[in-house]
Each structure stands twice: as structure tokens, then as C-alpha cells.
CSV table of C-alpha atoms and ligand atoms in Angstrom, one decimal:
chain,number,residue,atom,x,y,z
A,878,UNK,CA,153.2,129.4,-24.6
A,879,UNK,CA,156.8,128.2,-23.4
A,880,UNK,CA,158.2,124.9,-24.0
A,881,UNK,CA,160.7,124.2,-21.6
A,882,UNK,CA,162.1,120.9,-23.8
A,883,UNK,CA,162.9,123.3,-27.3
A,884,UNK,CA,162.7,126.6,-28.7
A,885,UNK,CA,159.5,126.3,-30.7
A,886,UNK,CA,156.2,128.0,-29.5
A,887,UNK,CA,153.7,125.3,-30.6
A,888,UNK,CA,150.4,124.8,-28.7
A,889,UNK,CA,148.4,121.5,-28.5
A,890,UNK,CA,145.7,123.4,-30.6
A,891,UNK,CA,148.1,124.0,-33.4
A,892,UNK,CA,149.1,120.4,-33.5
A,893,UNK,CA,145.5,119.9,-34.1
A,894,UNK,CA,144.2,119.0,-30.8
A,895,UNK,CA,140.7,120.1,-30.4
A,896,UNK,CA,137.5,120.4,-28.3
A,897,UNK,CA,136.9,118.3,-25.3
A,898,UNK,CA,140.2,116.5,-25.9
A,899,UNK,CA,142.2,119.8,-25.6
A,900,UNK,CA,140.0,120.7,-22.8
A,901,UNK,CA,140.9,117.5,-21.1
A,902,UNK,CA,144.6,118.0,-22.0
A,903,UNK,CA,145.0,120.8,-20.7
A,904,UNK,CA,142.9,119.8,-17.6
A,905,UNK,CA,145.7,116.9,-17.0
A,906,UNK,CA,148.4,119.6,-16.7
A,907,UNK,CA,149.8,119.0,-20.1
A,908,UNK,CA,149.9,122.8,-20.9
A,909,UNK,CA,153.0,122.4,-23.7
A,910,UNK,CA,153.6,119.7,-25.9
A,911,UNK,CA,156.6,117.9,-25.6
A,912,UNK,CA,159.4,117.3,-28.2
A,913,UNK,CA,158.2,113.9,-28.9
A,914,UNK,CA,154.3,115.1,-29.0
A,915,UNK,CA,154.8,118.1,-31.4
A,916,UNK,CA,156.6,115.3,-33.9
A,917,UNK,CA,154.6,112.9,-33.7
A,918,UNK,CA,151.1,114.4,-33.2
A,919,UNK,CA,150.5,116.2,-36.4
A,920,UNK,CA,152.0,113.6,-38.8
A,921,UNK,CA,149.8,110.9,-37.2
A,922,UNK,CA,146.7,113.3,-37.8
A,923,UNK,CA,147.7,113.4,-41.3
A,924,UNK,CA,147.7,109.6,-41.3
A,925,UNK,CA,151.3,108.9,-41.2
A,926,UNK,CA,152.9,105.9,-39.8
A,927,UNK,CA,155.4,106.9,-37.1
A,928,UNK,CA,158.8,105.0,-35.8
A,929,UNK,CA,159.9,106.6,-32.5
A,930,UNK,CA,162.9,106.2,-30.8
A,931,UNK,CA,162.0,107.6,-27.3
A,932,UNK,CA,163.3,108.1,-23.7
A,933,UNK,CA,161.7,106.9,-21.2
A,934,UNK,CA,159.5,109.7,-19.5
A,935,UNK,CA,159.6,111.6,-22.8
A,936,UNK,CA,155.6,111.7,-23.1
A,937,UNK,CA,155.3,109.2,-25.7
A,938,UNK,CA,152.2,107.6,-24.3
A,939,UNK,CA,149.9,111.0,-25.0
A,940,UNK,CA,152.2,111.0,-28.7
A,941,UNK,CA,150.1,108.3,-29.7
A,942,UNK,CA,147.0,108.6,-27.5
A,943,UNK,CA,146.3,112.1,-28.7
A,944,UNK,CA,145.5,111.5,-32.3
A,945,UNK,CA,144.2,108.1,-31.8
A,946,UNK,CA,141.5,109.6,-29.7
A,947,UNK,CA,141.2,112.7,-31.7
A,948,UNK,CA,140.4,110.3,-35.0
A,949,UNK,CA,138.0,108.2,-32.6
A,950,UNK,CA,136.1,111.3,-31.6
A,951,UNK,CA,135.8,112.7,-34.6
A,952,UNK,CA,134.7,109.7,-36.4
A,953,UNK,CA,132.0,109.0,-33.7
A,954,UNK,CA,131.8,106.1,-32.1
A,955,UNK,CA,130.7,102.8,-34.1
A,956,UNK,CA,131.7,100.1,-32.2
A,957,UNK,CA,130.7,96.4,-33.4
A,958,UNK,CA,130.6,93.3,-30.8
A,959,UNK,CA,133.8,91.8,-29.9
A,960,UNK,CA,136.2,94.2,-31.7
A,961,UNK,CA,138.3,97.3,-31.0
A,962,UNK,CA,139.3,100.2,-33.0
A,963,UNK,CA,142.6,101.1,-31.7
A,964,UNK,CA,145.4,98.4,-30.2
A,965,UNK,CA,148.1,99.3,-28.0
A,966,UNK,CA,150.5,96.6,-27.4
A,967,UNK,CA,153.0,96.5,-24.4
A,968,UNK,CA,155.3,93.9,-22.9
A,969,UNK,CA,154.3,94.4,-18.8
A,970,UNK,CA,151.0,94.8,-17.3
A,971,UNK,CA,151.9,97.7,-15.1
A,972,UNK,CA,152.5,99.7,-18.3
A,973,UNK,CA,149.4,98.6,-19.9
A,974,UNK,CA,147.7,99.9,-16.6
A,975,UNK,CA,149.1,102.8,-16.8
A,976,UNK,CA,148.7,103.6,-20.4
A,977,UNK,CA,144.9,102.7,-19.7
A,978,UNK,CA,145.3,105.4,-17.1
A,979,UNK,CA,146.6,107.8,-19.3
A,980,UNK,CA,143.9,107.2,-22.1
A,981,UNK,CA,141.2,107.7,-19.5
A,982,UNK,CA,142.5,110.7,-18.2
A,983,UNK,CA,142.8,112.2,-22.0
A,984,UNK,CA,139.7,111.2,-23.0
A,985,UNK,CA,137.8,112.5,-20.1
A,986,UNK,CA,134.3,114.0,-21.0
A,987,UNK,CA,134.5,112.1,-24.3
A,988,UNK,CA,132.5,108.8,-24.6
A,989,UNK,CA,135.5,106.3,-25.1
A,990,UNK,CA,135.8,103.1,-24.1
A,991,UNK,CA,138.8,101.4,-23.0
A,992,UNK,CA,139.6,97.7,-22.1
A,993,UNK,CA,142.9,96.2,-20.3
A,994,UNK,CA,143.7,92.7,-21.7
A,995,UNK,CA,146.5,91.1,-20.1
A,996,UNK,CA,147.8,88.0,-18.1
A,997,UNK,CA,147.9,87.1,-14.3
A,998,UNK,CA,143.9,88.6,-13.7
A,999,UNK,CA,140.7,87.0,-14.7
A,1000,UNK,CA,139.9,86.7,-18.4
A,1001,UNK,CA,136.1,86.6,-18.0
A,1002,UNK,CA,136.1,90.3,-17.1
A,1003,UNK,CA,138.3,91.1,-19.9
A,1004,UNK,CA,136.1,89.0,-22.6
A,1005,UNK,CA,132.8,90.7,-21.1
A,1006,UNK,CA,134.2,94.1,-21.6
A,1007,UNK,CA,135.0,93.3,-24.9
A,1008,UNK,CA,131.8,91.8,-25.9
A,1009,UNK,CA,129.9,95.2,-26.7
A,1010,UNK,CA,132.8,96.5,-28.7
A,1011,UNK,CA,135.5,99.1,-27.2
A,1012,UNK,CA,137.2,101.7,-28.9
A,1013,UNK,CA,140.7,101.1,-27.6
A,1014,UNK,CA,142.2,97.7,-26.1
A,1015,UNK,CA,145.6,97.8,-24.4
A,1016,UNK,CA,147.2,94.5,-24.0
A,1017,UNK,CA,150.5,92.6,-23.3
A,1018,UNK,CA,150.3,90.4,-26.4
A,1019,UNK,CA,150.4,86.6,-24.6
A,1020,UNK,CA,146.7,87.4,-23.4
A,1021,UNK,CA,145.4,89.0,-26.3
A,1022,UNK,CA,146.9,86.1,-28.5
A,1023,UNK,CA,144.6,83.7,-26.4
A,1024,UNK,CA,141.6,85.8,-26.7
A,1025,UNK,CA,142.2,86.1,-30.6
A,1026,UNK,CA,142.2,82.2,-30.8
A,1027,UNK,CA,139.4,81.9,-28.5
A,1028,UNK,CA,137.6,84.5,-30.8
A,1029,UNK,CA,136.5,86.3,-27.7
A,1030,UNK,CA,138.1,89.2,-29.6
A,1031,UNK,CA,138.2,90.1,-33.4
A,1032,UNK,CA,141.4,92.6,-34.9
A,1033,UNK,CA,139.9,93.1,-38.6
A,1034,UNK,CA,138.4,96.3,-37.8
A,1035,UNK,CA,141.5,97.2,-35.6
A,1036,UNK,CA,142.8,100.5,-37.8
A,1037,UNK,CA,145.3,101.9,-35.2
A,1038,UNK,CA,148.0,99.5,-34.0
A,1039,UNK,CA,150.7,101.0,-31.6
A,1040,UNK,CA,153.7,99.0,-30.2
A,1041,UNK,CA,155.1,100.5,-27.4
A,1042,UNK,CA,158.3,99.5,-25.8
A,1043,UNK,CA,158.9,97.4,-28.8
A,1044,UNK,CA,162.6,96.2,-28.1
A,1045,UNK,CA,161.5,95.2,-24.5
A,1046,UNK,CA,158.8,93.0,-26.1
A,1047,UNK,CA,161.5,91.4,-27.9
A,1048,UNK,CA,163.5,91.0,-24.9
A,1049,UNK,CA,160.8,89.3,-23.2
A,1050,UNK,CA,160.3,86.8,-26.4
A,1051,UNK,CA,157.2,88.6,-27.5
A,1052,UNK,CA,158.0,89.4,-30.8
A,1053,UNK,CA,156.2,86.3,-32.7
A,1054,UNK,CA,152.9,87.2,-30.9
A,1055,UNK,CA,153.1,90.6,-32.1
A,1056,UNK,CA,153.8,89.4,-35.5
A,1057,UNK,CA,150.9,87.3,-35.5
A,1058,UNK,CA,148.7,90.1,-33.8
A,1059,UNK,CA,149.6,92.4,-36.3
A,1060,UNK,CA,148.5,90.6,-39.2
A,1061,UNK,CA,145.4,90.0,-37.7
A,1062,UNK,CA,144.7,93.5,-38.2
A,1063,UNK,CA,143.0,95.7,-40.5
A,1064,UNK,CA,145.0,95.6,-43.8
A,1065,UNK,CA,144.7,99.8,-44.4
A,1066,UNK,CA,145.8,100.5,-40.5
A,1067,UNK,CA,147.8,103.2,-39.1
A,1068,UNK,CA,150.7,101.8,-37.1
A,1069,UNK,CA,153.0,103.6,-34.5
A,1070,UNK,CA,155.9,101.6,-33.3
A,1071,UNK,CA,157.8,102.8,-30.2
A,1072,UNK,CA,161.2,101.8,-28.8
A,1073,UNK,CA,164.0,103.1,-26.5
A,1074,UNK,CA,166.5,101.5,-28.4
A,1075,UNK,CA,166.5,100.1,-32.2
A,1076,UNK,CA,168.4,97.0,-32.5
A,1077,UNK,CA,168.2,95.1,-35.9
A,1078,UNK,CA,165.1,93.2,-35.4
A,1079,UNK,CA,163.3,96.2,-34.3
A,1080,UNK,CA,164.2,97.8,-36.9
A,1081,UNK,CA,163.4,94.8,-39.3
A,1082,UNK,CA,159.8,94.5,-37.7
A,1083,UNK,CA,159.4,98.3,-38.4
A,1084,UNK,CA,160.6,97.6,-41.9
A,1085,UNK,CA,157.8,94.9,-42.1
A,1086,UNK,CA,155.0,96.7,-39.8
A,1087,UNK,CA,155.2,100.6,-41.1
A,1088,UNK,CA,154.4,102.0,-44.4
A,1089,UNK,CA,156.9,105.0,-45.2
A,1090,UNK,CA,157.2,106.0,-41.5
A,1091,UNK,CA,157.7,109.2,-40.2
A,1092,UNK,CA,160.9,108.6,-38.0
A,1093,UNK,CA,160.9,111.0,-34.5
A,1094,UNK,CA,163.5,110.9,-32.1
A,1095,UNK,CA,164.0,112.7,-29.2
A,1096,UNK,CA,167.3,111.7,-27.3
A,1097,UNK,CA,170.2,109.7,-28.8
A,1098,UNK,CA,169.8,105.9,-28.4
A,1099,UNK,CA,170.9,104.8,-25.0
A,1100,UNK,CA,171.6,108.0,-23.3
A,1101,UNK,CA,170.9,108.6,-19.9
A,1102,UNK,CA,168.5,111.3,-18.6
A,1103,UNK,CA,171.0,114.1,-18.1
A,1104,UNK,CA,169.7,114.9,-14.4
A,1105,UNK,CA,170.5,111.8,-13.2
A,1106,UNK,CA,173.8,111.7,-10.9
A,1107,UNK,CA,175.2,108.2,-11.4
A,1108,UNK,CA,177.9,106.3,-9.3
A,1109,UNK,CA,179.1,103.0,-8.7
A,1110,UNK,CA,179.9,101.5,-5.5
A,1111,UNK,CA,182.3,98.5,-6.0
A,1112,UNK,CA,181.4,95.6,-3.2
A,1113,UNK,CA,181.4,92.2,-2.3
A,1114,UNK,CA,178.3,90.6,-2.9
A,1115,UNK,CA,178.2,89.6,0.5
A,1116,UNK,CA,178.6,93.1,1.6
A,1117,UNK,CA,175.6,94.4,-0.7
A,1118,UNK,CA,173.0,94.1,2.0
A,1119,UNK,CA,174.9,95.9,4.5
A,1120,UNK,CA,175.9,99.0,2.2
A,1121,UNK,CA,172.3,99.2,1.1
A,1122,UNK,CA,171.1,99.1,4.9
A,1123,UNK,CA,173.2,102.0,5.3
A,1124,UNK,CA,172.6,103.6,2.3
A,1125,UNK,CA,168.6,103.5,3.1
A,1126,UNK,CA,169.1,105.1,6.9
A,1127,UNK,CA,169.9,108.5,4.3
A,1128,UNK,CA,166.4,110.3,5.0
A,1129,UNK,CA,167.3,112.1,1.7
A,1130,UNK,CA,166.6,108.2,0.0
A,1131,UNK,CA,162.8,109.6,-0.1
A,1132,UNK,CA,161.4,106.9,-2.7
A,1133,UNK,CA,163.8,104.4,-4.2
A,1134,UNK,CA,164.0,101.5,-6.4
A,1135,UNK,CA,166.3,98.7,-5.5
A,1136,UNK,CA,166.5,96.6,-8.7
A,1137,UNK,CA,167.2,93.0,-8.7
A,1138,UNK,CA,168.5,90.7,-11.6
A,1139,UNK,CA,166.3,88.0,-10.5
A,1140,UNK,CA,163.3,87.3,-8.9
A,1141,UNK,CA,164.4,85.4,-6.0
A,1142,UNK,CA,166.8,87.9,-5.5
A,1143,UNK,CA,164.1,90.6,-5.3
A,1144,UNK,CA,162.7,88.5,-2.3
A,1145,UNK,CA,165.7,88.4,-0.5
A,1146,UNK,CA,166.7,91.8,-0.7
A,1147,UNK,CA,163.1,92.5,0.4
A,1148,UNK,CA,163.1,90.0,3.6
A,1149,UNK,CA,167.0,91.4,4.4
A,1150,UNK,CA,165.5,94.6,4.7
A,1151,UNK,CA,162.6,94.0,6.3
A,1152,UNK,CA,165.2,92.1,8.7
A,1153,UNK,CA,167.2,95.3,9.1
A,1154,UNK,CA,163.7,97.1,10.0
A,1155,UNK,CA,162.9,99.0,6.9
A,1156,UNK,CA,159.4,98.5,5.2
A,1157,UNK,CA,159.7,97.5,1.6
A,1158,UNK,CA,157.3,96.4,-1.4
A,1159,UNK,CA,158.4,93.9,-3.8
A,1160,UNK,CA,157.2,93.4,-7.5
A,1161,UNK,CA,158.4,90.5,-9.9
A,1162,UNK,CA,156.7,88.1,-12.5
A,1163,UNK,CA,156.1,85.7,-9.8
A,1164,UNK,CA,153.9,87.8,-7.9
A,1165,UNK,CA,149.8,87.9,-8.7
A,1166,UNK,CA,148.9,90.8,-10.7
A,1167,UNK,CA,146.9,92.0,-7.5
A,1168,UNK,CA,149.9,91.8,-5.4
A,1169,UNK,CA,152.1,93.7,-7.7
A,1170,UNK,CA,149.7,96.5,-8.5
A,1171,UNK,CA,149.4,97.0,-4.9
A,1172,UNK,CA,152.8,97.2,-4.3
A,1173,UNK,CA,153.2,99.5,-6.8
A,1174,UNK,CA,150.0,101.5,-5.6
A,1175,UNK,CA,151.8,101.8,-2.2
A,1176,UNK,CA,154.6,102.9,-3.7
A,1177,UNK,CA,153.1,105.3,-6.0
A,1178,UNK,CA,151.0,106.9,-3.4
A,1179,UNK,CA,154.1,107.2,-0.8
A,1180,UNK,CA,153.3,104.8,2.0
A,1181,UNK,CA,155.9,102.8,0.7
A,1182,UNK,CA,159.2,104.0,0.6
A,1183,UNK,CA,161.4,101.2,-1.1
A,1184,UNK,CA,160.3,99.5,-4.0
A,1185,UNK,CA,162.3,96.5,-4.7
A,1186,UNK,CA,161.9,95.1,-8.1
A,1187,UNK,CA,163.3,93.2,-11.0
A,1188,UNK,CA,163.4,94.5,-14.8
A,1189,UNK,CA,159.7,94.1,-15.2
A,1190,UNK,CA,159.6,97.2,-13.7
A,1191,UNK,CA,162.7,99.2,-15.0
A,1192,UNK,CA,160.5,100.3,-18.3
A,1193,UNK,CA,157.2,102.3,-18.6
A,1194,UNK,CA,156.4,102.6,-15.0
A,1195,UNK,CA,156.3,106.2,-14.3
A,1196,UNK,CA,156.3,107.2,-10.7
A,1197,UNK,CA,156.7,110.7,-9.8
A,1198,UNK,CA,159.3,111.6,-7.4
A,1199,UNK,CA,161.5,108.9,-7.4
A,1200,UNK,CA,164.7,110.3,-5.6
A,1201,UNK,CA,166.9,107.2,-6.1
A,1202,UNK,CA,167.3,104.0,-8.0
A,1203,UNK,CA,169.7,101.4,-6.5
A,1204,UNK,CA,170.9,98.6,-8.9
A,1205,UNK,CA,171.4,95.9,-6.1
A,1206,UNK,CA,173.4,94.3,-9.0
A,1207,UNK,CA,174.0,94.7,-12.8
A,1208,UNK,CA,171.3,93.5,-15.2
A,1209,UNK,CA,171.9,90.8,-17.6
A,1210,UNK,CA,170.7,93.4,-20.7
A,1211,UNK,CA,173.1,96.5,-20.2
A,1212,UNK,CA,170.5,98.5,-22.1
A,1213,UNK,CA,168.0,97.6,-18.6
A,1214,UNK,CA,170.2,99.8,-17.0
A,1215,UNK,CA,169.4,102.8,-18.9
A,1216,UNK,CA,165.7,102.0,-18.3
A,1217,UNK,CA,166.5,101.3,-14.5
A,1218,UNK,CA,167.9,104.3,-13.7
A,1219,UNK,CA,164.9,106.4,-16.1
A,1220,UNK,CA,162.4,105.8,-13.2
A,1221,UNK,CA,164.1,108.7,-11.5
A,1222,UNK,CA,164.9,111.9,-12.9
A,1223,UNK,CA,161.9,111.7,-14.6
A,1224,UNK,CA,160.0,114.7,-16.1
A,1225,UNK,CA,163.1,117.0,-15.8
A,1226,UNK,CA,163.4,116.4,-11.8
A,1227,UNK,CA,167.0,115.3,-10.6
A,1228,UNK,CA,167.6,112.1,-9.5
A,1229,UNK,CA,170.3,109.8,-8.1
A,1230,UNK,CA,171.1,106.2,-9.2
A,1231,UNK,CA,173.9,104.1,-7.4
A,1232,UNK,CA,175.0,100.4,-8.9
A,1233,UNK,CA,176.6,98.0,-6.5
A,1234,UNK,CA,178.9,96.4,-8.5
A,1235,UNK,CA,180.9,93.3,-7.4
A,1236,UNK,CA,184.2,92.3,-9.4
A,1237,UNK,CA,182.0,89.5,-11.0
A,1238,UNK,CA,180.0,91.8,-12.7
A,1239,UNK,CA,183.0,94.2,-14.3
A,1240,UNK,CA,182.4,93.2,-17.4
A,1241,UNK,CA,178.7,94.0,-17.5
A,1242,UNK,CA,179.6,97.3,-16.1
A,1243,UNK,CA,181.8,97.9,-18.8
A,1244,UNK,CA,179.1,96.8,-21.4
A,1245,UNK,CA,176.9,99.5,-19.5
A,1246,UNK,CA,179.5,102.3,-19.8
A,1247,UNK,CA,179.9,101.5,-23.7
A,1248,UNK,CA,176.0,101.9,-24.1
A,1249,UNK,CA,175.6,105.2,-22.1
A,1250,UNK,CA,179.2,106.4,-23.8
A,1251,UNK,CA,180.4,107.6,-20.2
A,1252,UNK,CA,182.4,106.4,-17.7
A,1253,UNK,CA,180.6,105.9,-14.2
A,1254,UNK,CA,182.0,107.4,-11.6
A,1255,UNK,CA,183.2,105.6,-8.3
A,1256,UNK,CA,182.1,106.2,-4.7
A,1257,UNK,CA,185.5,106.5,-3.5
A,1258,UNK,CA,184.4,106.5,0.2
A,1259,UNK,CA,183.3,103.1,-0.2
A,1260,UNK,CA,186.3,101.6,-1.2
A,1261,UNK,CA,189.3,100.9,1.2
A,1262,UNK,CA,191.3,102.0,-1.8
A,1263,UNK,CA,189.7,103.2,-5.3
A,1264,UNK,CA,190.9,102.7,-8.2
A,1265,UNK,CA,192.5,105.7,-9.8
A,1266,UNK,CA,191.5,105.3,-13.0
A,1267,UNK,CA,187.6,105.3,-11.6
A,1268,UNK,CA,188.1,108.1,-9.2
A,1269,UNK,CA,185.4,110.7,-10.0
A,1270,UNK,CA,187.0,113.9,-11.9
A,1271,UNK,CA,186.7,117.1,-9.7
A,1272,UNK,CA,184.5,119.9,-11.1
A,1273,UNK,CA,186.4,121.5,-14.2
A,1274,UNK,CA,188.9,118.6,-14.1
A,1275,UNK,CA,189.3,117.8,-18.1
A,1276,UNK,CA,189.0,114.0,-18.8
A,1277,UNK,CA,192.0,112.2,-19.0
A,1278,UNK,CA,193.3,111.7,-22.4
A,1279,UNK,CA,192.4,108.2,-22.8
A,1280,UNK,CA,188.9,108.8,-21.3
A,1281,UNK,CA,186.6,107.9,-24.2
A,1282,UNK,CA,183.3,107.4,-22.1
A,1283,UNK,CA,182.3,110.8,-21.6
A,1284,UNK,CA,179.4,111.5,-24.3
A,1285,UNK,CA,180.4,114.1,-26.4
A,1286,UNK,CA,178.9,117.4,-25.0
A,1287,UNK,CA,178.3,115.9,-21.8
A,1288,UNK,CA,179.0,117.1,-18.7
A,1289,UNK,CA,179.9,114.9,-15.7
A,1290,UNK,CA,177.9,114.7,-12.7
A,1291,UNK,CA,180.5,116.8,-10.6
A,1292,UNK,CA,180.1,119.3,-13.7
A,1293,UNK,CA,176.4,119.8,-13.7
A,1294,UNK,CA,176.2,119.8,-10.0
A,1295,UNK,CA,178.8,121.5,-8.1
A,1296,UNK,CA,179.5,119.3,-5.0
A,1297,UNK,CA,177.2,116.9,-6.4
A,1298,UNK,CA,174.5,119.7,-5.4
A,1299,UNK,CA,175.3,118.6,-1.5
A,1300,UNK,CA,176.8,120.6,1.5
A,1301,UNK,CA,179.2,117.8,2.3
A,1302,UNK,CA,180.9,117.9,-1.3
A,1303,UNK,CA,178.3,115.5,-2.7
A,1304,UNK,CA,179.0,112.3,-0.6
A,1305,UNK,CA,176.0,110.9,0.3
A,1306,UNK,CA,175.4,111.1,4.1
A,1307,UNK,CA,176.1,107.0,4.7
A,1308,UNK,CA,179.7,107.5,3.4
A,1309,UNK,CA,180.9,109.9,6.1
A,1310,UNK,CA,184.3,109.1,7.3
A,1311,UNK,CA,183.9,106.4,10.1
A,1312,UNK,CA,180.8,105.5,9.3
A,1313,UNK,CA,181.8,102.7,6.7
A,1314,UNK,CA,180.3,99.6,6.7
A,1315,UNK,CA,182.5,96.9,7.9
A,1316,UNK,CA,183.1,95.2,4.5
A,1317,UNK,CA,184.1,98.7,2.8
A,1318,UNK,CA,187.7,98.1,3.1
A,1319,UNK,CA,187.1,94.8,0.9
A,1320,UNK,CA,188.6,95.8,-2.3
A,1321,UNK,CA,191.5,97.0,-0.8
A,1322,UNK,CA,195.0,95.1,-1.2
A,1323,UNK,CA,195.5,95.2,2.5
A,1324,UNK,CA,193.0,93.2,4.2
A,1325,UNK,CA,190.5,94.6,6.2
A,1326,UNK,CA,191.0,92.9,9.5
A,1327,UNK,CA,188.4,90.2,11.2
A,1328,UNK,CA,184.9,90.8,10.7
A,1329,UNK,CA,182.3,91.3,13.3
A,1330,UNK,CA,180.6,87.6,12.4
A,1331,UNK,CA,183.8,86.2,12.3
A,1332,UNK,CA,183.8,85.8,8.4
A,1333,UNK,CA,187.3,85.8,7.0
A,1334,UNK,CA,188.4,88.9,5.8
A,1335,UNK,CA,188.7,89.3,1.9
A,1336,UNK,CA,193.0,88.7,1.4
A,1337,UNK,CA,192.5,88.2,-2.5
A,1338,UNK,CA,193.7,90.3,-5.2
A,1339,UNK,CA,191.3,92.7,-6.4
A,1340,UNK,CA,190.5,91.0,-10.0
A,1341,UNK,CA,188.8,92.9,-11.9
A,1342,UNK,CA,188.5,96.5,-10.2
A,1343,UNK,CA,191.9,97.3,-11.0
A,1344,UNK,CA,193.8,98.4,-14.0
A,1345,UNK,CA,191.4,97.9,-17.1
A,1346,UNK,CA,189.8,100.6,-18.9
A,1347,UNK,CA,186.1,100.4,-20.5
A,1348,UNK,CA,186.5,99.7,-24.0
A,1349,UNK,CA,186.2,102.6,-26.6
A,1350,UNK,CA,182.8,104.0,-27.4
A,1351,UNK,CA,180.7,101.9,-29.1
A,1352,UNK,CA,178.7,104.4,-31.5
B,1972,AMP,P1,155.3,108.9,-20.9
B,1972,AMP,O1,156.5,109.1,-21.1
B,1972,AMP,O2,154.4,108.9,-21.6
B,1972,AMP,O3,155.5,108.1,-19.6
B,1972,AMP,O4,154.9,110.3,-19.7
B,1972,AMP,C1,156.1,110.5,-18.9
B,1972,AMP,C2,155.4,111.7,-17.7
B,1972,AMP,O5,155.2,113.0,-18.6
B,1972,AMP,C3,154.0,111.3,-17.6
B,1972,AMP,O6,153.8,111.6,-16.0
B,1972,AMP,C4,153.2,112.5,-18.1
B,1972,AMP,O7,152.0,112.5,-17.9
B,1972,AMP,C5,153.8,113.6,-18.3
B,1972,AMP,N1,153.4,114.4,-19.6
B,1972,AMP,C6,153.4,113.7,-20.7
B,1972,AMP,N2,153.0,114.7,-21.4
B,1972,AMP,C7,153.3,116.0,-21.0
B,1972,AMP,C8,153.1,117.2,-21.0
B,1972,AMP,N3,152.6,117.6,-22.6
B,1972,AMP,N4,153.1,118.4,-20.1
B,1972,AMP,C9,153.7,118.0,-19.0
B,1972,AMP,N5,153.5,116.3,-18.6
B,1972,AMP,C10,153.6,115.4,-19.8
């Protein structure tokens, strides 16, 4: 068997997956284990705890689902009312739905019952589903805590606990619920904790919940998928709408997520896009679960080309074939940048991530660059005058002496793809000369001239976009 990700030749069978589970795994198209699966599956089958640092799209769901299913199938179904044998805790409802789908896909033909426990939807149907007892619950912490308190579910028989996207649960303020829930589970449980990043709080949580865990790591922390071509467009906030619409006129942008920092902003972007003649769906925390799922389903099945989202969709969402990620603004948490752009370039496919950056967001941009250990090239065609220090390097051109932002051994997007992989030298079509948005020169020291809407042109200094270099590499 051929494994595209490393040089080992292990099959799922050799990892210890057999019988109906193996059949279903192969039928799902998982012919070769991914590195995270190869590392994590045998250890879990031996009963070991796992601490997994895994990049988005690494295949970590099957890495914990397969050993859990394997053990449940081997033990036979012994469900007690209102209990579950395995519990997967996740930060967002969308991720929970996705994990449930994977469990059901891999458990096809085996008699495994799964239940989703999430906020935002009727709790009645969830309680009813758990009433006879289930094999696996996939839950967000808040709603599960409610059911535990109401004694609609007992976790004392739960012998497998998975915490997925642990860093995100920390960000979302779920950590205390997670700790309380873990206390309710069986004392001799097996635990797996997965996190894209490992901040100190997560290391501490891991120490308190895991016993002599096997640490599995498939990519360095906070690196971005190698196949994603990233760039920054320097744009005043007021110009972003126009630039976005110009970008979206490019038919190459076949499936696009536009990220907004705020819910209100996401709604406004969606409205503006609709006014500009685009059809877009929006997903954020103030939308009902049904509306969120509907938007996501439309995006997944291709009926919706543009999905506008807050960071709620930055992690976990696995939609194959997303061609572009546009960061309409920079996220508050620099780590979210990594997760946002990880929506494209999944499963080895190539992808493009463009970030629109107002001068007021410059420090956030620098933090992002520090975290990804790489300086993001500026799409110079969007500038009246590009910051020369930020100009993309030509293929083969060595990094500047003080360019500390390239990751070790990494290639710049230009080096990765000669001419950016495009006949026009890698320039996205919306940036063709003469096709610039009216406000495109706004960062030039020279005023761009009167604007069509009568607004005053920007005449200030290029504060923030000039001179300063990105700080030295953080790690
Ligand atoms: P995850 O990181 O679990 O969200 O998985 C990312 C994507 O990889 C999903 O679309 C999975 O269906 C897919 N996937 C996971 N494991 C494998 C595998 N062994 N072979 C092929 N595809 C896989």
C-alpha cells in the first residue's frame, strides 16, 4: 500500500482494525492510514492515552473514532439507560455534526448508536435518544453539562473520553465545563486530547486528565498547510467591500469562505455581497442551529458559492474543495488565522488565502506572521505603492538578510508554484492593470484623486503599512 504522507507502508489492518470496521473504513475511501492515524490508532488499541497535536484536516477524527469503535464492537453492545460508553467533547455544533457523520460512516454495518448533544436545538429529542443508552455521545460542553445536571445522562460508565479542538474550547470559555464533565466520567477511563496548538493551559489540562499519554504530532505547531498560497491586500476598511466584490467576480473563486471578525460584520458583508449581485450564505453564533446547518449544507453541496462566517467556522469544518479563503479582517486571536486558512488546501489540495488588512490591523498581521513563522507577501497590484519590504519575492530570489519570517526549510508561495501556478504570473484576475478598485491607490502617498461617490480621497500618511519589519520569529 502506498501512503502519500510518509514512507511507511502500514495498512489499517496492520494497525489493528479488522472485520466490519475495516470493511467500512475502506468503503469510506480510507485506503491508507494518515500519519496521525498510524501513530494514534495502535497506541489507543493498547489502552494508552493520547495527546495529539494535529493540524486541521489531518484525519484526527478517524484517529480516535476507529479505536473507540473497534473496542465497542469487540466488547459487544451493553448499553445501560441514560449512559454512554464513549464521549467526544467538541467546541462547536458544526464540528459535532461532522464527527457524528464520521462515526456513523465508519461504523456502517456494526450496531453502534451515536447521539448528538448540542445547544441551539431541541433538548427533548436528545434526551429521548439517550434514554435507552448509547455507545457514543458527541457533545458541546454547555448542553451536556445541562443534561448531566438534570440527570438526563450519567457519565459514570463512560470509559472513553475524547477532547477535540481543546484549544478552541479554552478560547470559548468551556474549560471549566470540560473539567467538570471529565470528573463525572469513569475513573479508569481512556482519554485522548487533540489540539491544533498547545498553549500552557492545554498542557496543564492534559497533565490533569491524561495518564502517561503517548504524544502524537503530525505538524509543527501553528504551521499552515504547505499547499496554501497566502497573500495580504492592504486596504482601508471602507474599500474592502469593493475589493471583495471585484475578487469574487473571478470564476476561479469557485468555493469561497469569507471570514469576518464579528457577527455583525458577517451580516453586513453578506448584505453587501447580495447588493452587489452575489448569492452568499452566512453562518455565525447568533443564527439558529437550523439556519447554520442549512447554510453549511448549501455550501457543502455546492449550491452556495460564498459562505460568510465568523470564527465559529474556522475550525473543524471539513468541506472538500474550498478554493479560496478571504479574511475580510484579521482575527482577534492570531491562531484563528491558521484555522481559517486551513479550510482550504485540505487533504493535499491546493488553495488560496487572501487577507484584507487595514492599517489599524497591522499589529495583528505581524502577530500572525510571527505565529506562522513566515512573512505574508503583499498583493502589490492592489497597492498604489507597495511596501518594498513586503513585496513578494521572485522565484529563486533569496530571502533578505533580515527576513526572519520564512519557516525553516519552507518555500515561499512563489517558489512553490512558479508564476503562482497561473498564466498571468500568479496575479489573480481581479488585479489586472486598469481593473483596480477606485480606492486601490489609497495607500500611496499620492492621493488617488476624487472618488466616484464624492468621498474625500485618503491623504494621510501610510501609517502602519510602511517601514516596520515583522518581529523576530517567536519559536
Ligand atoms: P479530519 O481531520 O478528521 O477532519 O479529516 C480530514 C479529511 O480527511 C476528512 O475529509 C476525512 O474524510 C479525510 N480522511 C481522514 N482519514 C483519511 C484516510 N485515511 N484516507 C483518506 N481520507 C481520509
